[in-house]
mmCIF file of C-alpha atoms in Angstrom:
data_model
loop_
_atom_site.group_PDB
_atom_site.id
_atom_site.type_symbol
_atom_site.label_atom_id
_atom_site.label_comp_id
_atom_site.label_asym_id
_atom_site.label_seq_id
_atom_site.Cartn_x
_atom_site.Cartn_y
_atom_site.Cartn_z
ATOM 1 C CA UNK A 391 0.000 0.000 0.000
ATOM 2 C CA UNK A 392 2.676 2.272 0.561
ATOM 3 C CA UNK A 393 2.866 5.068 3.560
ATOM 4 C CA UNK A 394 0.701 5.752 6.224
ATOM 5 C CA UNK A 395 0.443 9.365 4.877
ATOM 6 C CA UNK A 396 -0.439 7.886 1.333
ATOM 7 C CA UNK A 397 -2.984 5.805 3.260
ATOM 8 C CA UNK A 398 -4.871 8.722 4.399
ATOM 9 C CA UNK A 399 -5.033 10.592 1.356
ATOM 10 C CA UNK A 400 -6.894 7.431 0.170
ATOM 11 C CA UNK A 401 -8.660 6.847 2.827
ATOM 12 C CA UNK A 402 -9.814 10.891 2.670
ATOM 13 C CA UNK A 403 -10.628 10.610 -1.512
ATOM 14 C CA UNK A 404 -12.755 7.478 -0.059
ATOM 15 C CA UNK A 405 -14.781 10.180 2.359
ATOM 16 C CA UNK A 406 -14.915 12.683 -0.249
ATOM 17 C CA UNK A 407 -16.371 10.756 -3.177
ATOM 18 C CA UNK A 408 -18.964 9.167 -0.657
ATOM 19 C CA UNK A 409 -19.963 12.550 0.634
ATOM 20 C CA UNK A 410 -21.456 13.043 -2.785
ATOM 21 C CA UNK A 411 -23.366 9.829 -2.387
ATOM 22 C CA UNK A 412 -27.318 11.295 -1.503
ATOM 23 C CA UNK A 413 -30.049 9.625 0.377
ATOM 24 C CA UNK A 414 -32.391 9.199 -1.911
ATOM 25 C CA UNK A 415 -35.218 10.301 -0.260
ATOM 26 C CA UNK A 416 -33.955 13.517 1.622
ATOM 27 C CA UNK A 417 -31.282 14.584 -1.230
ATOM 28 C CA UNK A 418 -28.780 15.007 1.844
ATOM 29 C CA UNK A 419 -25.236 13.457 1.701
ATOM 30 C CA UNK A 420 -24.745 10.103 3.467
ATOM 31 C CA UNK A 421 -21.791 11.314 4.987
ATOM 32 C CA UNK A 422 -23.615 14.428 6.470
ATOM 33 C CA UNK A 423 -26.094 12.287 7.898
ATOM 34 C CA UNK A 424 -23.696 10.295 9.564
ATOM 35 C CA UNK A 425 -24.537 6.889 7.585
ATOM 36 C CA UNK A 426 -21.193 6.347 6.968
ATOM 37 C CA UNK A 427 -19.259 4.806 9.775
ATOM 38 C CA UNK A 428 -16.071 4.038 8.436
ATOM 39 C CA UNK A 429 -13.421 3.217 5.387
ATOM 40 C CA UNK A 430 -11.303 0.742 5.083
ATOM 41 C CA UNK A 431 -8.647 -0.045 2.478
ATOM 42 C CA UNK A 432 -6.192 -2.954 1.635
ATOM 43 C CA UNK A 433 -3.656 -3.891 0.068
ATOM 44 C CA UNK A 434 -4.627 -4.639 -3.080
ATOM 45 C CA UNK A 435 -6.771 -0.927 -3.452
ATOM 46 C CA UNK A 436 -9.471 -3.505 -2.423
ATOM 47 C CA UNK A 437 -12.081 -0.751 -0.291
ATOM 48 C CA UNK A 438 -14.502 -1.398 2.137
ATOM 49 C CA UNK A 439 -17.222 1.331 2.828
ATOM 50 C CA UNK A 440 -19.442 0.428 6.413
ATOM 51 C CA UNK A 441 -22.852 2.059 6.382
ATOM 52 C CA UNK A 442 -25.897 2.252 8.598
ATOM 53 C CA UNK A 443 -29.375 3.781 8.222
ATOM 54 C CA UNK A 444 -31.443 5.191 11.130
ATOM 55 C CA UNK A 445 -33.676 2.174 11.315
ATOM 56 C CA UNK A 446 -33.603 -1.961 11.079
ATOM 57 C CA UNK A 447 -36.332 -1.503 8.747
ATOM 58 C CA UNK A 448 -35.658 1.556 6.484
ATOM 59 C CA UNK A 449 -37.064 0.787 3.034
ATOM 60 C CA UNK A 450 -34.713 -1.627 1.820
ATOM 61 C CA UNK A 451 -34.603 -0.309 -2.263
ATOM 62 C CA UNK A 452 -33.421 3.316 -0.646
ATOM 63 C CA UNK A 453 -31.012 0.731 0.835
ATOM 64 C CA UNK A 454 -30.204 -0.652 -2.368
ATOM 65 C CA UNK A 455 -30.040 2.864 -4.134
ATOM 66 C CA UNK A 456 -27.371 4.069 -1.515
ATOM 67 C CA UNK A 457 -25.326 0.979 -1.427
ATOM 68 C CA UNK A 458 -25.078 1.155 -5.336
ATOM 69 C CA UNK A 459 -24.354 4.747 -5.211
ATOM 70 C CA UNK A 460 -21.589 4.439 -3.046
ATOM 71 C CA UNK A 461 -19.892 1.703 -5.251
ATOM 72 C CA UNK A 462 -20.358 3.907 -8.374
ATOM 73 C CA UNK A 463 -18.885 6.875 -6.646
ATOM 74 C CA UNK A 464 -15.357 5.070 -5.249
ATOM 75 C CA UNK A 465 -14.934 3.381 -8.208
ATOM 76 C CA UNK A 466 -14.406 6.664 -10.081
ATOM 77 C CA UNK A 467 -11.018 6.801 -8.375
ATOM 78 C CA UNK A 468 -8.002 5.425 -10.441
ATOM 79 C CA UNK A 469 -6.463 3.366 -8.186
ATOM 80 C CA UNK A 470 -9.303 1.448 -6.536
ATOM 81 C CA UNK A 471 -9.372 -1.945 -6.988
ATOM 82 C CA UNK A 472 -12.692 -3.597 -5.781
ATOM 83 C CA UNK A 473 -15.752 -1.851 -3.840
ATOM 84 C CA UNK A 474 -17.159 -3.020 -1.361
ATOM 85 C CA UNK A 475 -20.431 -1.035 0.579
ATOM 86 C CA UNK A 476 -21.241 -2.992 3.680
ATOM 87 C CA UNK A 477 -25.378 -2.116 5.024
ATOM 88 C CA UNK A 478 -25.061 -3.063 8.915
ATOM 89 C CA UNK A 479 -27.604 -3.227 11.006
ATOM 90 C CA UNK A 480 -30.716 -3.301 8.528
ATOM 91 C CA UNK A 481 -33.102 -6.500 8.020
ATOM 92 C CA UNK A 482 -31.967 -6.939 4.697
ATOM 93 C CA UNK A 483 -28.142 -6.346 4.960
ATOM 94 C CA UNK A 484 -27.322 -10.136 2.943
ATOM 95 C CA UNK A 485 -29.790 -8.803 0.363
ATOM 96 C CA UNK A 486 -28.403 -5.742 -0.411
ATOM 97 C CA UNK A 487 -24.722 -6.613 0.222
ATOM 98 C CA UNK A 488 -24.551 -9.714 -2.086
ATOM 99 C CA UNK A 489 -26.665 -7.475 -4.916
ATOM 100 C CA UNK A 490 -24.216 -4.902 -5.190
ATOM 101 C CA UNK A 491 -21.368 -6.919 -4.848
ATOM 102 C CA UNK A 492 -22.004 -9.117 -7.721
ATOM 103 C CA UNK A 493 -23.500 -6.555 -9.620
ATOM 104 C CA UNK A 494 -26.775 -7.577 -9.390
ATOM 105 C CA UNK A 495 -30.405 -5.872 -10.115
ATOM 106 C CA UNK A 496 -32.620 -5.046 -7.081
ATOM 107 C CA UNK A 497 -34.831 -7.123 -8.429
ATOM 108 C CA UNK A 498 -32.578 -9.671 -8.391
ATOM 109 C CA UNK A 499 -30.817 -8.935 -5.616
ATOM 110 C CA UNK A 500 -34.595 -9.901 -4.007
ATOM 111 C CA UNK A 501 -35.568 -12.630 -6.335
ATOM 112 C CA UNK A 502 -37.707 -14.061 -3.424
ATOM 113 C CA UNK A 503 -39.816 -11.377 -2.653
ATOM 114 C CA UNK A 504 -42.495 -9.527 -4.555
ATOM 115 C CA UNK A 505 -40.956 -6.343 -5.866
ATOM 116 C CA UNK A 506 -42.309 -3.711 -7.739
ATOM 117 C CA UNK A 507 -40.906 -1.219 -10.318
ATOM 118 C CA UNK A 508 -37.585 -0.957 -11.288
ATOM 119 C CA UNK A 509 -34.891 0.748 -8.906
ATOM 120 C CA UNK A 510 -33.853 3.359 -11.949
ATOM 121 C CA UNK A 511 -37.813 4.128 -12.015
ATOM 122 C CA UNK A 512 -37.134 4.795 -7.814
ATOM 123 C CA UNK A 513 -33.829 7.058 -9.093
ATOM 124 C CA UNK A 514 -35.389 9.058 -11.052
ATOM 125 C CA UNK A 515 -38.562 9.787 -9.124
ATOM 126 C CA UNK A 516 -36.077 11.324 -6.420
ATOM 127 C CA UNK A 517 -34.351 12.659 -9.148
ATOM 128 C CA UNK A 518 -37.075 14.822 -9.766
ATOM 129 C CA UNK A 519 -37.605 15.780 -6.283
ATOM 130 C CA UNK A 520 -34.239 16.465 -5.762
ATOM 131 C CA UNK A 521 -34.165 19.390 -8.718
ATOM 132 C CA UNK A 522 -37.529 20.737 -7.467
ATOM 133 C CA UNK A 523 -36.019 21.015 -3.860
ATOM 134 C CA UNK A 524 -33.044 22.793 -4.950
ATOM 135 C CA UNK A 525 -34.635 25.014 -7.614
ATOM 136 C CA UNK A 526 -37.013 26.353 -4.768
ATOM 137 C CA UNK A 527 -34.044 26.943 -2.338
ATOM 138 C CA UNK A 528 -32.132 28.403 -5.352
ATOM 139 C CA UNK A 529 -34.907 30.982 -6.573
ATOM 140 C CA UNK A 530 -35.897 31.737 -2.681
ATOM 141 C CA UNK A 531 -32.241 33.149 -1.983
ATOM 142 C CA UNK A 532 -32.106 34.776 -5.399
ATOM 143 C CA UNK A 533 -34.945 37.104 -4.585
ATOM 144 C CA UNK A 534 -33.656 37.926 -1.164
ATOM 145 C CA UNK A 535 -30.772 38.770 -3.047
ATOM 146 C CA UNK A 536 -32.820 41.287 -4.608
ATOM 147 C CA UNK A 537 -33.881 39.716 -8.047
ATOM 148 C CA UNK A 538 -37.514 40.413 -8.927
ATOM 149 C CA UNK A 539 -39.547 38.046 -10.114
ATOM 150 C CA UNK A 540 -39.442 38.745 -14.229
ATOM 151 C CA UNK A 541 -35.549 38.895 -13.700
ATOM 152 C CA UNK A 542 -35.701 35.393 -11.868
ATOM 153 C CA UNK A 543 -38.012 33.584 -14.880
ATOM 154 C CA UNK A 544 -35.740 35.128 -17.549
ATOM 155 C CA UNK A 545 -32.430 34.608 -16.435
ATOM 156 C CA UNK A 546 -29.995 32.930 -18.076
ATOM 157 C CA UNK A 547 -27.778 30.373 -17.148
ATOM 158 C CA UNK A 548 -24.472 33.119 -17.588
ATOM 159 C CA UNK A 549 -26.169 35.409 -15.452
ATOM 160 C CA UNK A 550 -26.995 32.637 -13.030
ATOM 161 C CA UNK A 551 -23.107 31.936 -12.618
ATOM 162 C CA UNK A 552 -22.502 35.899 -12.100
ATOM 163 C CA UNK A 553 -25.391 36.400 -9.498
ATOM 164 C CA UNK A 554 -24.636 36.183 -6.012
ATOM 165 C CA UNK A 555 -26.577 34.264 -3.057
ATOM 166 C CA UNK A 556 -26.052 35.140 0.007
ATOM 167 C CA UNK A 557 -28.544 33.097 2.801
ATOM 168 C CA UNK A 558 -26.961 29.964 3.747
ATOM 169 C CA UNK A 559 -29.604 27.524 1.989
ATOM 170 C CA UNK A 560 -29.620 29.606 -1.487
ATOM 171 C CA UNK A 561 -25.431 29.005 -1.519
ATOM 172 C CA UNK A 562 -25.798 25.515 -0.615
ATOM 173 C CA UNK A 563 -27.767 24.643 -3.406
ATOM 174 C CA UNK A 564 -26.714 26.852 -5.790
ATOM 175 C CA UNK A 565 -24.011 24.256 -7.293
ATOM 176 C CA UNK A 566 -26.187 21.510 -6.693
ATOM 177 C CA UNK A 567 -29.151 22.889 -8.762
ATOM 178 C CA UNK A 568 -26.924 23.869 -11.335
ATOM 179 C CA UNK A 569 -25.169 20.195 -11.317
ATOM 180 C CA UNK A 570 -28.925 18.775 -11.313
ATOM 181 C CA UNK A 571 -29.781 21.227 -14.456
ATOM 182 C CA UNK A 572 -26.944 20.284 -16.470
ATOM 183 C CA UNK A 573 -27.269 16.678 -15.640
ATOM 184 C CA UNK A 574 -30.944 16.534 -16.662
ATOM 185 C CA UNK A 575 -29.883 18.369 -20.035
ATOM 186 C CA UNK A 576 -32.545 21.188 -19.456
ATOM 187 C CA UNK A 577 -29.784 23.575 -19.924
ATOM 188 C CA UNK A 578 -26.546 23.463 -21.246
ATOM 189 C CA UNK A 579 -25.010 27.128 -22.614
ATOM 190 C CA UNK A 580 -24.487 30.388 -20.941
ATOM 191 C CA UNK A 581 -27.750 31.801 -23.013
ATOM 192 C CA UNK A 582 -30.328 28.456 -21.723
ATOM 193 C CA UNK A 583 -32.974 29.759 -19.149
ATOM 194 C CA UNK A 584 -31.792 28.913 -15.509
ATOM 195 C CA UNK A 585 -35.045 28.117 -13.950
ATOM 196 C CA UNK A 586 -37.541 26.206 -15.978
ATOM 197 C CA UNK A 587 -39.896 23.321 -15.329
ATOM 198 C CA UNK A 588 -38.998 19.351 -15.283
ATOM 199 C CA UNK A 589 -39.913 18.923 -18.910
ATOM 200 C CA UNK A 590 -37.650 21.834 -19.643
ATOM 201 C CA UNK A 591 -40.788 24.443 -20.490
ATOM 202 C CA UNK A 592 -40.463 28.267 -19.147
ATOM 203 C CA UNK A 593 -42.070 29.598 -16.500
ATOM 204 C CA UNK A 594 -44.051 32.353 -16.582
ATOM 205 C CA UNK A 595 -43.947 35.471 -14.458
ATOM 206 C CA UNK A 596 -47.843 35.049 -13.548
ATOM 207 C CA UNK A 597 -47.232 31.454 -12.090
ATOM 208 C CA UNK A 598 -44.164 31.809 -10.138
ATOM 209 C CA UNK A 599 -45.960 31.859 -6.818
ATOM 210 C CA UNK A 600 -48.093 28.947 -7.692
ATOM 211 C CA UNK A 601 -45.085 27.193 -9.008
ATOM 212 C CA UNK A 602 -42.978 28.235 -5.729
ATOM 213 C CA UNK A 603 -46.139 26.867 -3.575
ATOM 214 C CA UNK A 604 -45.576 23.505 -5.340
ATOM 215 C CA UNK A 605 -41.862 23.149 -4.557
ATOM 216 C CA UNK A 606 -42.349 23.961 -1.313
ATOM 217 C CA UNK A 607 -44.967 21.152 -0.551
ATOM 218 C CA UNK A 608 -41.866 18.789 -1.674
ATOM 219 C CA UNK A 609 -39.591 20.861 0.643
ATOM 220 C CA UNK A 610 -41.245 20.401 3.479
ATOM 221 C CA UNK A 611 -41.867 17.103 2.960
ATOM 222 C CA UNK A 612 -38.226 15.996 2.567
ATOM 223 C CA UNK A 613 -37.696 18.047 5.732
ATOM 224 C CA UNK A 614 -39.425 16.668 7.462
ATOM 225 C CA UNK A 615 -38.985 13.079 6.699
ATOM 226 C CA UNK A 616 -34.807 14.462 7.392
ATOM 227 C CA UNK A 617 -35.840 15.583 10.912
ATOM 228 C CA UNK A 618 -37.254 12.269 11.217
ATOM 229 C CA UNK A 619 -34.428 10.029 9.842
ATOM 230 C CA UNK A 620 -31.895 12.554 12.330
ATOM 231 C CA UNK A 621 -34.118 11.187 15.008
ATOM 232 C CA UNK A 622 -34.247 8.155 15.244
ATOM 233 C CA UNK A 623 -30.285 8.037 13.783
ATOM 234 C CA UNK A 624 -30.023 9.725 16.845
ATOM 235 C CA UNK A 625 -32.352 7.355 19.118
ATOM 236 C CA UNK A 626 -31.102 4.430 17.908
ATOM 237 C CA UNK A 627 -26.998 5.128 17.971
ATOM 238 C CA UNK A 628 -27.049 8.053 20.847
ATOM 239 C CA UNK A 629 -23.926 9.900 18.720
ATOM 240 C CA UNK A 630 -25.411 13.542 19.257
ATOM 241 C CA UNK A 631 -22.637 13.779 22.063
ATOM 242 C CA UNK A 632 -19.583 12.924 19.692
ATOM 243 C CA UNK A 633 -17.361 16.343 19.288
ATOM 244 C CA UNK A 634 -15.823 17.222 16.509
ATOM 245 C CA UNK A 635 -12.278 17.513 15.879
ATOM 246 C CA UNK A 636 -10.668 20.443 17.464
ATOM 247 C CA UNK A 637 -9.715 23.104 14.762
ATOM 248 C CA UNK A 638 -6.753 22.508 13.087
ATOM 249 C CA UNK A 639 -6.875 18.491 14.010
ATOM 250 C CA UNK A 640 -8.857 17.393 11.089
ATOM 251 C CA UNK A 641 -8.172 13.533 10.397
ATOM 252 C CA UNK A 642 -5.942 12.921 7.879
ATOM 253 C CA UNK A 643 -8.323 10.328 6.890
ATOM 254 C CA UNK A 644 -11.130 12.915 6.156
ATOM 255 C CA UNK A 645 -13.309 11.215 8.508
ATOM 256 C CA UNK A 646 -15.847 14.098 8.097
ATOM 257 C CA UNK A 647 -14.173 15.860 11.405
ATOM 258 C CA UNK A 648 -15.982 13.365 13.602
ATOM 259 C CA UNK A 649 -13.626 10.995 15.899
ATOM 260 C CA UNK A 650 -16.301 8.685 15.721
ATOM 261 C CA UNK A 651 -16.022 7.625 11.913
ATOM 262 C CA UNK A 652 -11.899 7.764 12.053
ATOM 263 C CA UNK A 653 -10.261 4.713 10.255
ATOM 264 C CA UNK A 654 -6.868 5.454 11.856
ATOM 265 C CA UNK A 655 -5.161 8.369 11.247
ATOM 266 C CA UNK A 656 -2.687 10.019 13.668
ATOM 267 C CA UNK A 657 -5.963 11.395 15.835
ATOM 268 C CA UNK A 658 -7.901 8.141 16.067
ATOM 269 C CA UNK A 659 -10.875 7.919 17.359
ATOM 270 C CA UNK A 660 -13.362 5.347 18.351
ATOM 271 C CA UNK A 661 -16.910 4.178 17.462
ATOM 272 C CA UNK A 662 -19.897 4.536 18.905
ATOM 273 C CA UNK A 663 -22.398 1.005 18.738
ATOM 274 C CA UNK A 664 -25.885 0.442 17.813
ATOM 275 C CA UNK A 665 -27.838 -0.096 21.536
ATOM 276 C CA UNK A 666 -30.538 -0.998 20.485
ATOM 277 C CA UNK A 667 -31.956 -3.727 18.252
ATOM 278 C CA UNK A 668 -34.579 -4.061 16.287
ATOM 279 C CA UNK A 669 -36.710 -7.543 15.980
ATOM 280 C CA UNK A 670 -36.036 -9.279 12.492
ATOM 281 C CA UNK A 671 -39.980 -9.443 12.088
ATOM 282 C CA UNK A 672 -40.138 -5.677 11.705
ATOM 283 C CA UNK A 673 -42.772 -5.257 8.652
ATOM 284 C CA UNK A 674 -40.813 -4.971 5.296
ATOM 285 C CA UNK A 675 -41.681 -2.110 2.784
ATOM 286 C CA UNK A 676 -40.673 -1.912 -0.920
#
């Protein structure tokens, strides 16, 4: 493997390309969540990514999406070898593990239960979501920013770049929107319209507020289902103590700042554990 410094900056490209990694459902990074409990990496660039979700029972294709994701994600980098995401602590863990690892289909993956619709249909249905939630954010902080609302419906994706947000939320998702925009191939030069619908189609300056009111339905809803998940994460792993690194000790390993999740590095750190356990006949959902 080389040196222990060589490890880390691994080990830290590991963090950083699972940080992009989103739950589905609340289009919040795993790693921000605290999902990700730790990286590990042999010899052989082999790489081993441990993850948990707040509950024994959490839908098991989200499961599946995340678990995929993260194995798409590390596998970007040059030198890695084989991925490996490891679900712990779910009711489905074999399921999901095995799948991904040989590559399979979530349908697959569960031959032996009754599943319905195809995980890619799932993607893209958060997908959606995800570009409504940031487009709201996005447009909210450009008008307290000052734009007025004929500016905001005509602006152009140069102008977009040039404009400044300044509210937290609006500079958050500012470079996530944009990402989502491009990605979805509703805009791709400097003159295409920055905010427009899903199927690409402008938006007026008379239905602006009704088409704010409708992003923010889907905002609060994945709000709330985050205050939820941060719950019982909480609840069920009591890690709301952990501290963060003192300034100017972040882990070599880019364990997020958080002792908890180090896998090593000079400031170490250890885990917290699950207390509490969940009964394998918990109800399954699809």
């Amino acid at each position: 493997m080389g040196s222990s410094a060589s490890l880390d900056r691994r080990t830290a490209a590991v963090w950083e390309r699972a940080s992009h990694v989103m739950d589905p459902e609340l289009d919040e990074s795993i790693v921000d969540l605290g999902f990700v409990e730790d990286v590990d990496i042999d010899a052989d660039g082999g790489v081993y990514v441990r993850f948990r979700l707040p509950t024994y029972w959490c839908s098991p294709n989200f499961a599946f999406l995340m678990a995929d994701d993260i194995a798409r994600a590390v596998r970007a980098l040059p030198w890695v070898g084989e991925v490996r995401p490891r679900l712990e602590d779910h009711m489905c863990s074999d399921e999901v593990n095995r799948g991904v690892e040989l590559g399979l289909s979530f349908a697959d993956a569960f031959a032996g239960y009754q599943v319905g619709g195809s995980i890619e249909e799932l993607r893209e249905t958060f997908l959606r979501k995800a570009f409504q939630r940031r487009q709201e954010a996005v447009m909210l902080g450009f008008r307290r920013a000052g734009c007025t609302d004929a500016e905001l419906v005509a602006m152009d994706l140069a102008r977009f770049d040039r404009f400044t947000v300044r509210d937290a939320e609006g500079l958050r998702q500012k470079p996530r929107y944009r990402s989502l925009l491009l990605e979805r191939g509703l805009a791709a030069g400097p003159q295409d319209l920055a905010f427009v619908t899903l199927e690409g189609e402008p938006i007026a300056a008379s239905g602006l507020a009704a088409h704010l009111r409708a992003l923010r339905a889907i905002r609060i809803n994945m709000e709330a289902n985050g205050a939820l998940c941060r719950g019982l994460s909480e609840a069920r792993y009591r890690e709301h103590h952990v501290e963060p690194a003192e300034p100017g000790e972040e882990h070599a390993c880019g364990a997020a700042g958080k002792a908890e999740a180090c896998s090593g590095c000079a400031l170490g750190g250890t885990r917290a554990r699950p207390d509490t356990q969940i009964p394998a006949h918990a109800p399954m959902a699809f």
